[in-house]
XYZ file of C-alpha atoms in Angstrom:
154
model
C 12.192 154.102 -11.784
C 9.079 154.164 -9.574
C 10.932 152.814 -6.551
C 13.695 155.359 -7.055
C 11.138 158.170 -7.119
C 9.520 156.964 -3.890
C 12.970 156.706 -2.283
C 13.668 160.326 -3.230
C 10.669 161.311 -1.140
C 11.955 159.288 1.823
C 10.000 156.027 1.658
C 11.715 152.836 2.802
C 11.755 149.691 0.668
C 9.132 148.111 2.918
C 6.844 151.166 2.651
C 7.247 151.294 -1.126
C 6.374 147.619 -1.384
C 3.247 148.104 0.742
C 2.052 151.061 -1.330
C 2.777 149.503 -4.714
C 1.103 146.237 -3.722
C -2.097 148.028 -2.747
C -5.000 147.760 -5.143
C -4.844 151.457 -6.030
C -1.759 151.081 -8.192
C -2.467 147.725 -9.809
C -2.353 147.950 -13.585
C -1.441 151.646 -13.455
C 1.112 153.231 -15.730
C 4.394 154.273 -14.168
C 3.816 157.893 -15.198
C 0.436 157.927 -13.411
C 1.983 156.647 -10.175
C 4.818 159.171 -10.290
C 2.407 162.034 -10.981
C 0.199 160.971 -8.042
C 3.213 160.894 -5.748
C 4.486 164.315 -6.813
C 1.062 165.975 -6.748
C 0.135 164.718 -3.284
C 3.526 165.493 -1.784
C 3.487 169.018 -3.190
C -0.051 169.668 -1.992
C 0.370 168.366 1.542
C 3.688 170.204 1.912
C 2.052 173.430 0.746
C -0.613 173.275 3.468
C 1.783 172.602 6.337
C 2.314 168.853 6.606
C 5.854 167.710 7.329
C 7.573 165.093 5.210
C 7.241 162.490 7.968
C 3.520 163.229 8.330
C 2.965 162.785 4.597
C 4.924 159.533 4.605
C 2.915 158.196 7.552
C -0.465 159.123 6.063
C 0.232 157.679 2.636
C 1.702 154.441 3.982
C -1.207 153.929 6.400
C -3.795 154.907 3.800
C -2.422 154.581 0.237
C -5.834 155.465 -1.198
C -4.871 159.098 -0.551
C -2.891 158.900 -3.781
C -6.118 158.458 -5.741
C -8.047 161.410 -4.301
C -8.178 164.725 -6.071
C -6.686 167.825 -4.526
C -10.160 169.386 -4.456
C -11.232 166.605 -2.051
C -8.400 167.457 0.338
C -9.140 171.175 0.149
C -12.835 170.575 0.815
C -12.151 168.417 3.900
C -9.542 170.813 5.283
C -11.867 173.786 4.840
C -14.735 171.843 6.414
C -12.687 170.862 9.468
C -11.584 174.476 9.862
C -15.207 175.627 9.587
C -15.938 173.413 12.614
C -13.418 175.481 14.550
C -10.289 173.366 14.287
C -6.977 175.200 13.834
C -4.530 174.304 11.034
C -2.358 172.201 13.341
C -5.429 170.381 14.671
C -6.593 169.559 11.148
C -3.145 168.132 10.448
C -3.230 166.134 13.717
C -6.673 164.729 12.904
C -5.844 163.748 9.340
C -2.434 162.304 10.228
C -3.963 160.139 12.937
C -6.914 159.128 10.754
C -6.179 159.821 7.083
C -9.363 157.891 6.273
C -11.181 161.136 7.092
C -10.295 162.219 3.558
C -12.307 159.258 2.273
C -15.534 160.330 3.989
C -17.941 162.910 2.692
C -18.544 166.153 4.540
C -22.174 165.060 4.892
C -21.127 161.786 6.511
C -18.893 163.537 9.032
C -21.553 166.130 9.786
C -24.151 163.389 10.282
C -21.968 161.821 12.968
C -21.607 165.136 14.762
C -25.348 165.846 14.555
C -26.261 162.359 15.818
C -24.156 162.951 18.908
C -25.711 166.380 19.415
C -29.129 164.715 19.306
C -27.975 162.477 22.131
C -27.401 165.584 24.217
C -23.722 166.242 23.678
C -22.679 169.809 22.992
C -20.819 170.436 19.753
C -17.755 171.596 21.702
C -17.694 168.258 23.548
C -18.001 166.296 20.319
C -15.247 168.259 18.586
C -12.935 167.996 21.594
C -13.345 164.238 21.824
C -12.920 163.854 18.069
C -9.676 165.809 18.325
C -8.481 163.430 21.041
C -9.579 160.391 19.017
C -9.606 161.353 15.318
C -10.455 157.826 14.221
C -14.007 158.592 15.363
C -14.422 160.725 12.232
C -13.947 157.574 10.189
C -16.130 155.370 12.388
C -19.766 154.482 12.010
C -22.362 156.346 14.064
C -23.100 153.315 16.283
C -19.411 152.850 17.049
C -19.109 156.520 17.952
C -22.150 156.340 20.222
C -20.673 153.314 22.019
C -17.314 155.034 22.497
C -19.004 158.137 23.862
C -21.016 155.980 26.287
C -17.810 154.239 27.364
C -16.065 157.571 27.945
C -19.049 158.863 29.878
C -19.003 155.740 32.073
C -15.348 156.489 32.817
C -16.255 160.004 33.939
C -15.328 162.057 30.866
């Protein structure tokens, strides 16, 4: 029944296998898994994600199924408060769904660290839009990538 439910949402057999084999659903009741699937699909659809975007995010990062809706709302609102538009928030989180796994404080710390290095917030936000995985990276990794981009003339 679980596989049939995933198929109704558009997942392929291979994607279903990957998700169900992940640690997040081990020893979970079928009803729990189905409720997670429905809840997340309904939420992401309601805030503007397409079906293919939801499929991609949840296959790449199955842990999304375990997060509460309040977590998603908080991250979306935070990203918007930084100045990102709805479609940019969707782009960022589709490219790096791990962003939903990081605290607002953690993300803000990364931005502030880069500002302390002399980058303007607009520069940081623009580069993070171009490379959303930076939101999910450690501060040292981000610093190195910024140095690399600077060396290339960006």
